[in-house]
mmCIF file of C-alpha atoms in Angstrom:
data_model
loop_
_atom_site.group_PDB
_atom_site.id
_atom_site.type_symbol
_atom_site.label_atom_id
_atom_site.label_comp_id
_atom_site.label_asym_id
_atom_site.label_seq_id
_atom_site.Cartn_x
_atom_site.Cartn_y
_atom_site.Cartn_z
ATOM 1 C CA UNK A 222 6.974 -18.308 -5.600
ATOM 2 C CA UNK A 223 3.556 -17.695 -5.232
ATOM 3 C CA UNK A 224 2.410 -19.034 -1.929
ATOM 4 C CA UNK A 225 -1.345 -19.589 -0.703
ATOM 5 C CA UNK A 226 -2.719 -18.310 1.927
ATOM 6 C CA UNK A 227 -2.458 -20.484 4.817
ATOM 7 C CA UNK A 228 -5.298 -22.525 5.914
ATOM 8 C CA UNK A 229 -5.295 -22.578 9.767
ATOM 9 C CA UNK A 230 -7.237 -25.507 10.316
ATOM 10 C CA UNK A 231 -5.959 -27.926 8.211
ATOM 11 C CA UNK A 232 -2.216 -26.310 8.669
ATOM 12 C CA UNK A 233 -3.483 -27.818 13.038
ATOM 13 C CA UNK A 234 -3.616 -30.816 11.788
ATOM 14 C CA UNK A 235 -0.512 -31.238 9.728
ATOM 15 C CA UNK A 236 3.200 -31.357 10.174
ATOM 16 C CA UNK A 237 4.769 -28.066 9.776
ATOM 17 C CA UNK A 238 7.057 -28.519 6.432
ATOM 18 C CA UNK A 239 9.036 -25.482 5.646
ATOM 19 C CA UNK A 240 9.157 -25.746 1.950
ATOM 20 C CA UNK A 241 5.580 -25.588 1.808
ATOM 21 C CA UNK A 242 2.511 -23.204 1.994
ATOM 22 C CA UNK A 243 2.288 -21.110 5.946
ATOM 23 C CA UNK A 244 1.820 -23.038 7.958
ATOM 24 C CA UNK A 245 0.293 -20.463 10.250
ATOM 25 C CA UNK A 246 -0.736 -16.918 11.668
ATOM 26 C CA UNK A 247 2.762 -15.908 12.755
ATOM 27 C CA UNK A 248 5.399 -14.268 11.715
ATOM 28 C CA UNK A 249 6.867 -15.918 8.737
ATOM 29 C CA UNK A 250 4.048 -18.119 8.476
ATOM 30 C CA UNK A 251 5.672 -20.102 11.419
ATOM 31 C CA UNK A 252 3.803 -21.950 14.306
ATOM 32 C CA UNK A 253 6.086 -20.697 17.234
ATOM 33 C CA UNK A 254 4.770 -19.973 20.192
ATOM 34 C CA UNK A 255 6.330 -17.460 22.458
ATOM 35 C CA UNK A 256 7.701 -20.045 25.487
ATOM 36 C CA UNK A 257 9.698 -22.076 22.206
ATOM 37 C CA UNK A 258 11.205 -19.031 20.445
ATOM 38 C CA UNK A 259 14.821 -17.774 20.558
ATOM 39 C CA UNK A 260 14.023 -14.559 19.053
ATOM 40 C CA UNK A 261 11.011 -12.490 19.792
ATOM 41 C CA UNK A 262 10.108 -9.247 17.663
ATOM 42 C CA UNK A 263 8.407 -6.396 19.403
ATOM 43 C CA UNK A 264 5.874 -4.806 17.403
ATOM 44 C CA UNK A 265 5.762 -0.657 17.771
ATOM 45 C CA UNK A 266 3.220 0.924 15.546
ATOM 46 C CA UNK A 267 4.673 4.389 16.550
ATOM 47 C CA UNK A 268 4.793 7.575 14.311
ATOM 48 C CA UNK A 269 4.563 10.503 16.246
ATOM 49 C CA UNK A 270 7.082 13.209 14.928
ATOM 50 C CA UNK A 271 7.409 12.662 11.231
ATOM 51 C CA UNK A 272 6.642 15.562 8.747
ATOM 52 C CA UNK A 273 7.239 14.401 5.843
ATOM 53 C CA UNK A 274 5.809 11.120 4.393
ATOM 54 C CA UNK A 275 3.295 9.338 6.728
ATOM 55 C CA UNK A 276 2.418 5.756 7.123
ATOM 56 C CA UNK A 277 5.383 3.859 8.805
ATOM 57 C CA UNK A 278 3.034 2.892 11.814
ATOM 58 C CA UNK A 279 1.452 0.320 9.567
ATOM 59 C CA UNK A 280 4.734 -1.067 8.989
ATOM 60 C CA UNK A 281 4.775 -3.885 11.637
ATOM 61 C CA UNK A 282 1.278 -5.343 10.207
ATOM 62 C CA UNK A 283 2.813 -4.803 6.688
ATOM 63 C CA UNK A 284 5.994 -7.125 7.319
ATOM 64 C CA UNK A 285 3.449 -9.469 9.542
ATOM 65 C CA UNK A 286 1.352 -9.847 6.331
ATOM 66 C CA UNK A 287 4.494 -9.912 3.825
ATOM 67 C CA UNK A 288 6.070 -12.394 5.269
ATOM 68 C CA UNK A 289 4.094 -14.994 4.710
ATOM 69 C CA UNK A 290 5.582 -15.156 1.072
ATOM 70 C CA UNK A 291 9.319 -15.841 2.287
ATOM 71 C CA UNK A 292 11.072 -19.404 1.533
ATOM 72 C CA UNK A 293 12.280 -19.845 5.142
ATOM 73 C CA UNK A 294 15.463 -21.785 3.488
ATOM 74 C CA UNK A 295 18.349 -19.170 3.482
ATOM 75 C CA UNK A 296 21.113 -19.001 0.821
ATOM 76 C CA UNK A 297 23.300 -17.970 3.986
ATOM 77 C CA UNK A 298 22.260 -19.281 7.361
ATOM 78 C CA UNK A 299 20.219 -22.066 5.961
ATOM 79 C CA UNK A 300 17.408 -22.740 8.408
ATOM 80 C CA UNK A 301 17.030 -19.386 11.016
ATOM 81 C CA UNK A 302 13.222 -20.593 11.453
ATOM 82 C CA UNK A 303 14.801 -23.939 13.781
ATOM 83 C CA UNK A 304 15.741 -21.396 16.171
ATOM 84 C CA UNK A 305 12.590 -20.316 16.867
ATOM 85 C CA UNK A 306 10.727 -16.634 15.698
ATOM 86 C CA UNK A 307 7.726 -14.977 17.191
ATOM 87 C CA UNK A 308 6.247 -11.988 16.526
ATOM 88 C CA UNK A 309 4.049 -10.698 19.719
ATOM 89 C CA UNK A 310 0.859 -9.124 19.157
ATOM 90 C CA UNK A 311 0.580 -4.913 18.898
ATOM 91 C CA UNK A 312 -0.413 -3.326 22.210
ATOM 92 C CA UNK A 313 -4.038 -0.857 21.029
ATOM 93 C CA UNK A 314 -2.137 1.124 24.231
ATOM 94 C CA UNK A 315 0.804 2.017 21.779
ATOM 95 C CA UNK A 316 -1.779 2.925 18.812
ATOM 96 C CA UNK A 317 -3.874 5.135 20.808
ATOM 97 C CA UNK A 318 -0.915 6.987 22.509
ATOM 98 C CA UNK A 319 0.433 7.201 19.068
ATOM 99 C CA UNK A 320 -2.722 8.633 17.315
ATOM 100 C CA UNK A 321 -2.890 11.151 19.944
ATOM 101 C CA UNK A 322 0.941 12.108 20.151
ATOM 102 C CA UNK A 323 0.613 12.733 16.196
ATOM 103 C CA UNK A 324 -1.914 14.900 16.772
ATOM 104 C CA UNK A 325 -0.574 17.144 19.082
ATOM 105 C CA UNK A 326 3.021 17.014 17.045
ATOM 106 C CA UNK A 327 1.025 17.904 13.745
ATOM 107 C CA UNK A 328 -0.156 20.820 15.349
ATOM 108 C CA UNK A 329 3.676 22.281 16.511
ATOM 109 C CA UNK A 330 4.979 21.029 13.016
ATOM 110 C CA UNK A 331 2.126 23.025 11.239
ATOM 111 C CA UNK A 332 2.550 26.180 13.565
ATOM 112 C CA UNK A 333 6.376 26.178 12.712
ATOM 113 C CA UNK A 334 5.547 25.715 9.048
ATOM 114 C CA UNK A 335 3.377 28.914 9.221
ATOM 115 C CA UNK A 336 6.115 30.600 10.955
ATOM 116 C CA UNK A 337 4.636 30.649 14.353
ATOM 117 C CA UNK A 338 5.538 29.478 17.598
ATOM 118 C CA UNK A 339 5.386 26.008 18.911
ATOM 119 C CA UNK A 340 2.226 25.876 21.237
ATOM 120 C CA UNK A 341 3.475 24.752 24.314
ATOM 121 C CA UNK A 342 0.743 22.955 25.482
ATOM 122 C CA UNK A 343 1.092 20.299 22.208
ATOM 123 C CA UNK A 344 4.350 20.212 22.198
ATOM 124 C CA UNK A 345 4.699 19.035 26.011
ATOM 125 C CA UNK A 346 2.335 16.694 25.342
ATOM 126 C CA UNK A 347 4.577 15.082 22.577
ATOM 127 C CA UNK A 348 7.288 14.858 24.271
ATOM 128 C CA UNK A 349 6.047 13.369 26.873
ATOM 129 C CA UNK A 350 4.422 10.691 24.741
ATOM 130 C CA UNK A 351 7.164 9.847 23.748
ATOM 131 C CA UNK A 352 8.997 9.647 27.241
ATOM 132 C CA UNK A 353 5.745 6.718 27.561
ATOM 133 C CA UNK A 354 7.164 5.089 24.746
ATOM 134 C CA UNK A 355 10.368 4.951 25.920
ATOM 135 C CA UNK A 356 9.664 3.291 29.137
ATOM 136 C CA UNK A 357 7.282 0.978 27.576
ATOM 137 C CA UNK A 358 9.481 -0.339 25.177
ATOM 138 C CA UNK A 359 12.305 -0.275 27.703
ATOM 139 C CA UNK A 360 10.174 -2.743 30.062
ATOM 140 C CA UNK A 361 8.953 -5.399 26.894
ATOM 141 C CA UNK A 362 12.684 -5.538 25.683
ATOM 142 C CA UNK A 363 13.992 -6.165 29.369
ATOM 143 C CA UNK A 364 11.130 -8.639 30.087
ATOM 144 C CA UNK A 365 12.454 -10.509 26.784
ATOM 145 C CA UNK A 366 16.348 -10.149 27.797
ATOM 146 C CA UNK A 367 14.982 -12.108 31.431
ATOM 147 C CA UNK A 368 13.750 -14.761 29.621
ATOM 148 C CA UNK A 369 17.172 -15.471 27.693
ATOM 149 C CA UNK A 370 15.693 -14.728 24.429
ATOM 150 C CA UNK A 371 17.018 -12.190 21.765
ATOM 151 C CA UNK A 372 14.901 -9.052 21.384
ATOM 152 C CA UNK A 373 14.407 -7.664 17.756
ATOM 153 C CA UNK A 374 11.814 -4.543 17.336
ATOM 154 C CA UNK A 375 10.086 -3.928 14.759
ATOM 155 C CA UNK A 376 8.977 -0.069 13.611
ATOM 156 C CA UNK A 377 6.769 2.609 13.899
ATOM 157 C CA UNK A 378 9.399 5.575 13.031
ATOM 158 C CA UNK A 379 13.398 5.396 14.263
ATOM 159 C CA UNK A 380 12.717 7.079 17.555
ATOM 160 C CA UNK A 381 11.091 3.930 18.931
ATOM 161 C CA UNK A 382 14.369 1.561 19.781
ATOM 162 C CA UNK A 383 15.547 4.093 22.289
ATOM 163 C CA UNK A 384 14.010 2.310 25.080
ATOM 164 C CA UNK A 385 15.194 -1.211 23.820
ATOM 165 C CA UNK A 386 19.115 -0.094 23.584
ATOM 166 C CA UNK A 387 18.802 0.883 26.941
ATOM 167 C CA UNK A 388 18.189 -2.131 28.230
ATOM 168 C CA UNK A 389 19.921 -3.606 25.956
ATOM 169 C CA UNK A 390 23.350 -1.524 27.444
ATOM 170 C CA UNK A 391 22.365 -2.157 30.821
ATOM 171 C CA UNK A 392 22.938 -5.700 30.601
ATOM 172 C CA UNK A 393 25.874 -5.003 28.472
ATOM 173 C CA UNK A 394 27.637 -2.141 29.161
ATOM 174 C CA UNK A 395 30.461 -2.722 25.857
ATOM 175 C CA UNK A 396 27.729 -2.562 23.384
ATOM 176 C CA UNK A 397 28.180 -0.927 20.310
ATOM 177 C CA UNK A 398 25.464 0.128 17.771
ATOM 178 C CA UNK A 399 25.790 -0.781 14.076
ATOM 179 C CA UNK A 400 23.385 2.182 11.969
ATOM 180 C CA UNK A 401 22.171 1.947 9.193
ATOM 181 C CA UNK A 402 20.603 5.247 7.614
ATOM 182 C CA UNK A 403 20.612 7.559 4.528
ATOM 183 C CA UNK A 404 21.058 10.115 7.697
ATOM 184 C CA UNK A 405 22.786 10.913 10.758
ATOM 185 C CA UNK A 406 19.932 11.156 12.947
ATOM 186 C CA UNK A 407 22.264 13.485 15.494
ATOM 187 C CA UNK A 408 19.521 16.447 15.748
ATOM 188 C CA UNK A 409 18.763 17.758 19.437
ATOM 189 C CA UNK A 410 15.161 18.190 20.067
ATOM 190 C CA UNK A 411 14.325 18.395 15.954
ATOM 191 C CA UNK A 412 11.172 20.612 15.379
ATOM 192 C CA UNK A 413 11.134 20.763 19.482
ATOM 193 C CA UNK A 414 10.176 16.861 19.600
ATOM 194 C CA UNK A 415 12.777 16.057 22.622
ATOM 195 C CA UNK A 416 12.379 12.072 20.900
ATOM 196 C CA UNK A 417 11.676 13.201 17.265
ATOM 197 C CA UNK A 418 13.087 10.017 14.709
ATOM 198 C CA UNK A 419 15.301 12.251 13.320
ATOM 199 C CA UNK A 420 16.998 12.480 16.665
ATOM 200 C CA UNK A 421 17.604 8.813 17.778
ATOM 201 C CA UNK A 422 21.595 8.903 17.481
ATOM 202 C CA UNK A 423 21.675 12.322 19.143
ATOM 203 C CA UNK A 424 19.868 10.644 22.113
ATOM 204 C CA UNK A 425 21.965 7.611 22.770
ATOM 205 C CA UNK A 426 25.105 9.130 22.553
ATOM 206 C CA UNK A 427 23.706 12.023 24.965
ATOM 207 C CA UNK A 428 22.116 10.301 27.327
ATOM 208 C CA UNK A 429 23.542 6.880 27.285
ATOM 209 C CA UNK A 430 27.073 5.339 28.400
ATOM 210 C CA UNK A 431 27.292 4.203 24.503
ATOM 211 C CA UNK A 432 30.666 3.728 23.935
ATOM 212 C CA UNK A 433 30.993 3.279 20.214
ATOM 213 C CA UNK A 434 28.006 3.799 17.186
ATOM 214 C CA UNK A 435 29.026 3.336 13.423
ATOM 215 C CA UNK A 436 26.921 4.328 10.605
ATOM 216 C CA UNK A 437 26.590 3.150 7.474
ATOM 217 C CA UNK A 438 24.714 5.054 4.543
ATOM 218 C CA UNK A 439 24.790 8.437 5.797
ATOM 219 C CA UNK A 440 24.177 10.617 2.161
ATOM 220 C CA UNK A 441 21.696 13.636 3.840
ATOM 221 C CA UNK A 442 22.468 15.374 6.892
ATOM 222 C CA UNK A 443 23.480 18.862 8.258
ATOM 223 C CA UNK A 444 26.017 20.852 8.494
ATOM 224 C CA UNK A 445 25.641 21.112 12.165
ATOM 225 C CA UNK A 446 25.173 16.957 12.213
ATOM 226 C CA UNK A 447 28.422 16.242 10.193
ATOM 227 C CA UNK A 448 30.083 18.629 13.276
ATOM 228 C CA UNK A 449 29.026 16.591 16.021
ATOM 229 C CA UNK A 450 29.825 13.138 14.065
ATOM 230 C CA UNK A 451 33.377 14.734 13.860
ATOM 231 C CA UNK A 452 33.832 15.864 17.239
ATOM 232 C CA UNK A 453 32.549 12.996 19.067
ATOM 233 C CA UNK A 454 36.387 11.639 19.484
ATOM 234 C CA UNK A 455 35.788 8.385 18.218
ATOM 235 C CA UNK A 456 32.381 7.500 19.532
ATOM 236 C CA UNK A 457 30.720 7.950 16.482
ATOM 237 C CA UNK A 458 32.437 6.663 13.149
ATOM 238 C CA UNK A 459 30.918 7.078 10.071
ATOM 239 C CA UNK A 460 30.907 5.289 6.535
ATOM 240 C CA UNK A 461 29.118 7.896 4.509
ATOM 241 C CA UNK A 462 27.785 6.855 1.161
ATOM 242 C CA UNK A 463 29.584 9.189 -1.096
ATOM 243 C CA UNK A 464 32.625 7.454 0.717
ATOM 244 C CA UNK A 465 31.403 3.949 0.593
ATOM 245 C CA UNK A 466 30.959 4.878 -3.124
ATOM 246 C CA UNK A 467 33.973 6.405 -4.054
ATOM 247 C CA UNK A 468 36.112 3.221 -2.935
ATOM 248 C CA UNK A 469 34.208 1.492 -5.184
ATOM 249 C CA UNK A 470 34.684 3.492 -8.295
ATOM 250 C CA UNK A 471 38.530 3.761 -7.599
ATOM 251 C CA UNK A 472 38.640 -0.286 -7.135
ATOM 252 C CA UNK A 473 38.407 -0.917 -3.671
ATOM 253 C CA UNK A 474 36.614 -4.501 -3.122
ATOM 254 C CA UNK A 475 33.278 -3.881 -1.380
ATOM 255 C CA UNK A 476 34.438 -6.529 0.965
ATOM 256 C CA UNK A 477 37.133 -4.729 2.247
ATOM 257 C CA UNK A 478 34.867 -1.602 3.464
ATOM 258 C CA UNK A 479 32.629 -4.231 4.788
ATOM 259 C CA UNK A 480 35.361 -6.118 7.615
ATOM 260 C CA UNK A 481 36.334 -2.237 7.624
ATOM 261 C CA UNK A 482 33.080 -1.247 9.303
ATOM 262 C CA UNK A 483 32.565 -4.706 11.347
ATOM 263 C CA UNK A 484 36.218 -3.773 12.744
ATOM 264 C CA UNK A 485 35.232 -0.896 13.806
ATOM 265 C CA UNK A 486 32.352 -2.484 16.268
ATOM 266 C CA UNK A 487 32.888 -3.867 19.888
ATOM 267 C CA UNK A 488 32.147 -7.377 20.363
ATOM 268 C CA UNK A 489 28.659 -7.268 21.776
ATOM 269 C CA UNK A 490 26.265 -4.541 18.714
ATOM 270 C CA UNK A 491 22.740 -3.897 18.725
ATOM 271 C CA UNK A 492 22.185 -3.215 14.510
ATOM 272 C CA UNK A 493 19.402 -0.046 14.372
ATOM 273 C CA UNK A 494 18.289 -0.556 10.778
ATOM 274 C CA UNK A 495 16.760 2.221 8.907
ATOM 275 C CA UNK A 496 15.236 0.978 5.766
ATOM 276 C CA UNK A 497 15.934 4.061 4.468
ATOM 277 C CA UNK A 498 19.463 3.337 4.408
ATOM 278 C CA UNK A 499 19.245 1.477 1.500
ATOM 279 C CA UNK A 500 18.287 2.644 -2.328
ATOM 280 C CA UNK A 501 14.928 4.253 -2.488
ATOM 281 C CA UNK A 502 13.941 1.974 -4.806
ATOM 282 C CA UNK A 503 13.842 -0.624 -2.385
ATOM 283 C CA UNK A 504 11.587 1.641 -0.505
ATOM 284 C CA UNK A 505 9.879 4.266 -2.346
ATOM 285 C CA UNK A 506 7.208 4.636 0.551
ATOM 286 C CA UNK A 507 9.309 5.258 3.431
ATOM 287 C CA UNK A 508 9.141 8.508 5.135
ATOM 288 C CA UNK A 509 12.795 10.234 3.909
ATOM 289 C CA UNK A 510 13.774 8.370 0.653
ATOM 290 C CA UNK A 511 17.319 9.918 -0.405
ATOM 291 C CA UNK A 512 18.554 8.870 -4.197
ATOM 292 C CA UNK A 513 21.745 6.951 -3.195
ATOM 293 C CA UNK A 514 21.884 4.467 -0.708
ATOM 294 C CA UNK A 515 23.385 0.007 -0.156
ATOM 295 C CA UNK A 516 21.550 -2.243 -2.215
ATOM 296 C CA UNK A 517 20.021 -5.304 -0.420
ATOM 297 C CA UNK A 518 22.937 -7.392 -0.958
ATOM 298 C CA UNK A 519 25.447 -4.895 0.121
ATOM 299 C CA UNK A 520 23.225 -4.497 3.526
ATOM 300 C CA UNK A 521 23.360 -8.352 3.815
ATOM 301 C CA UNK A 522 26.701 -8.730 3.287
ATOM 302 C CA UNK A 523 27.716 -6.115 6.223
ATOM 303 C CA UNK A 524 25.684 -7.884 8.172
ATOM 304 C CA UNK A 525 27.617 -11.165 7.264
ATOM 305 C CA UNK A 526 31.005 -9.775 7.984
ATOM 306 C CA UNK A 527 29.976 -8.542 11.205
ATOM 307 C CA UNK A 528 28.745 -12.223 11.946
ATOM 308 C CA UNK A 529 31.911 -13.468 10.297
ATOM 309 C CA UNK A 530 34.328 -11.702 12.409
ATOM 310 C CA UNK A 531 33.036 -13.132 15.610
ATOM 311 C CA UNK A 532 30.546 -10.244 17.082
ATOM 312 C CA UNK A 533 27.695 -10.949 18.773
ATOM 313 C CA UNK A 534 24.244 -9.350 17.748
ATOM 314 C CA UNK A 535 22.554 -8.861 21.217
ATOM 315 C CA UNK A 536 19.570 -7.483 18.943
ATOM 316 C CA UNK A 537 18.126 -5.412 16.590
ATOM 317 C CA UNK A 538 15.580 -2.612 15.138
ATOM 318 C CA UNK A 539 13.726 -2.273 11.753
ATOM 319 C CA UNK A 540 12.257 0.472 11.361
ATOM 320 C CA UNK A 541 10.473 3.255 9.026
ATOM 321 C CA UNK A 542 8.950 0.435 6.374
ATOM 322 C CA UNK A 543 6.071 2.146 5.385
ATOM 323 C CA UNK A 544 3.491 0.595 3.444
ATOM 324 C CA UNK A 545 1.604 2.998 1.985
ATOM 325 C CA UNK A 546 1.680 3.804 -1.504
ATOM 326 C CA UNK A 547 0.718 1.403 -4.322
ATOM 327 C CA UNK A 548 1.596 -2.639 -3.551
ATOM 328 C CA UNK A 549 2.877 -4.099 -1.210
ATOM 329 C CA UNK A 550 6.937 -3.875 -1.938
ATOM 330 C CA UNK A 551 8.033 -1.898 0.868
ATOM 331 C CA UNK A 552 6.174 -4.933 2.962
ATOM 332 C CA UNK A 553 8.086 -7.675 0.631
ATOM 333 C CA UNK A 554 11.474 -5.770 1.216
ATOM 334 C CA UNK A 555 11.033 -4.653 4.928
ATOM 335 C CA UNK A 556 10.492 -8.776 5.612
ATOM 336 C CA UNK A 557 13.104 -9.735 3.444
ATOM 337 C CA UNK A 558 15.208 -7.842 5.507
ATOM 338 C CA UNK A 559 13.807 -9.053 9.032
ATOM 339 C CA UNK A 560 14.629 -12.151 8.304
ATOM 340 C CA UNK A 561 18.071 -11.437 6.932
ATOM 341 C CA UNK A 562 18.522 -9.550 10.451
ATOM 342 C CA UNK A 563 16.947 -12.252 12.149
ATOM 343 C CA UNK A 564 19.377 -15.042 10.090
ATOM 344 C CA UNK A 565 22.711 -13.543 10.701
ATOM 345 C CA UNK A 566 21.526 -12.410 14.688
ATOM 346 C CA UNK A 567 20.967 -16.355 15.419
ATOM 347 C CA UNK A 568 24.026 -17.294 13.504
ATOM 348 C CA UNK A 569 26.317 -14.786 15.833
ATOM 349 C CA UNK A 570 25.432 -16.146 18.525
ATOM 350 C CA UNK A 571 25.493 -19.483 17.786
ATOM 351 C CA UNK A 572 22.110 -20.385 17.176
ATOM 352 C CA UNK A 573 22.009 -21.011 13.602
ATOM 353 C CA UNK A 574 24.068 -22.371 10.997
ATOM 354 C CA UNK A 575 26.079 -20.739 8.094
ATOM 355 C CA UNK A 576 26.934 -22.299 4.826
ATOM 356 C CA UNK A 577 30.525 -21.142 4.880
ATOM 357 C CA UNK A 578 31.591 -21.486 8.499
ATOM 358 C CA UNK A 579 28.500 -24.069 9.951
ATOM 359 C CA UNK A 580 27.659 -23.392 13.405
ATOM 360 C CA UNK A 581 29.692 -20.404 14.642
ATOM 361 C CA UNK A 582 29.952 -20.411 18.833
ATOM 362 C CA UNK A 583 29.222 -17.871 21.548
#
């Protein structure tokens, strides 16, 4: 459906009717204001360390703009929107820190490339960027955990949730994390970047009392990676794709890997979404696109059984849409997909109705 563009002043004026054209700025197209929404999304236009593609920092104000197209009436929880969604506005702080902490990480990552060393003096001063980003997104999740609402960030590269599944653990110390990912993400200091993206996993299962993180999607990783996954004695379980795959081929229901991975999660999860995690051709923009990967409906339907089996989503990450490139489908798919997180989040914890079980509790 091809939507207009929403007309602010006459949309003041009007009832808001959810089958229609936005009826607003916000997220979604929604009028919600902050003090009436359940779930708030933190925007984190962050892309320090990448080396590859470029351009995920834009992908916050590309889901922002894409989702205005969304039908807000879900073929699985029916009506997330009645819960409440708001998207808060960027902080320029977190650009400018950004702009600079690229530019100090470009220079180690081209020194390395010409087979020199690191400089010290730029690659101190990325790391400690992104020890600011940490704390900064540590303080807007907590802030949004105080106020009994359900934090969901949205990315800037996979480095920036750190922050938010620390305070996300502190307030619940059983919480598991549900990753999805073409890879393992379990690199100390990659390139010398102490919070590179490609190190996120590495970092909460070092330096955090996480007690359990699956993945889900894992098809490119090292040697050394695929070590540490092993001898992590259960912390870290892993559904690679070849695996996922495989079952399939040989007749295995896709359902029954599904409740395989939910089963595997402690009550309370935080879901760290990589877009990447699913086929590139559902994001040929993103930073590390690896052939392979769940289709959209395979990533939904996780996410359902992991709502089905009574978990609770405390919250969430999106991150690494990128929109640049030609279009705007990584936009369209990274939305789609932020509200599909969004749906199934509200429905775990009772705030939202599903067609097949209604209103599941607490």
């Amino acid at each position: 459906m091809n939507k207009k563009e929403p007309d602010r002043s006459r949309a003041a004026a009007t009832a808001f009717d959810p089958g229609g054209p936005s009826a607003g700025g916000g997220i979604f197209g929604l009028p919600c204001d902050e003090s009436s929404a359940r779930l708030i999304y933190l925007p984190v236009p962050w892309e320090a360390t990448t080396s590859y593609g470029g351009g995920t920092s834009g992908g916050p104000a590309a889901i922002l703009r894409a989702g205005a197209q969304i039908d807000l009436y879900d073929g699985d929880v029916e009506k997330p929107y009645e819960a409440g969604l708001f998207m808060l506005p960027e902080d320029p702080k977190v650009r400018r820190r950004a702009r600079a902490a690229k530019k100090s990480a470009r220079a180690v990552i081209s020194a390395l490339e010409a087979g020199k060393p690191a400089p010290a003096r730029a690659l101190a001063a990325a790391n400690e960027a992104g020890r600011f980003l940490n704390d900064w997104v540590y303080s807007r999740t907590a802030a949004i955990l105080d106020g009994g609402k359900v934090p969901a960030l949205v990315g800037g590269d996979h480095s920036a949730p750190y922050g938010a599944i620390r305070a996300a653990l502190k307030r619940y110390p059983d919480l598991g994390v549900l990753h999805f990912d073409a890879h393992h993400d379990l690199r100390q200091a990659y390139e010398g970047f102490t919070w590179s993206h490609a190190s996120i996993a590495f970092n909460l299962l070092s330096r955090l009392p996480l007690s359990k993180m699956v993945q889900v999607g894992i098809r490119d990783f090292s040697e050394e990676e695929a070590a540490l996954a092993r001898g992590m004695e259960g912390r870290c379980e892993v559904f690679y794709d070849r695996d996922i795959r495989r079952a399939v081929f040989e007749g295995r229901p896709f359902a029954a890997t599904a409740r395989a991975i939910a089963a595997a999660l402690p009550r309370d999860v935080w879901v760290s979404f990589d877009i990447d995690g699913l086929d590139p051709r559902l994001c040929p923009s993103t930073g590390t696109p690896v052939p392979g990967g769940l289709d959209f409906a395979e990533a939904n339907y996780i996410l359902g059984e992991v709502c089905r089996s009574g978990r609770r989503v405390i919250g969430f990450d999106l991150c690494e849409v990128c929109p640049a490139g030609e279009g705007e489908w990584d936009g369209n798919v990274g939305a789609r997909m932020l509200y599909k997180l969004s749906a199934w989040t509200l429905a775990s914890r009772g705030l939202a109705r599903t067609f097949d079980r209604g209103r599941l509790k607490k």
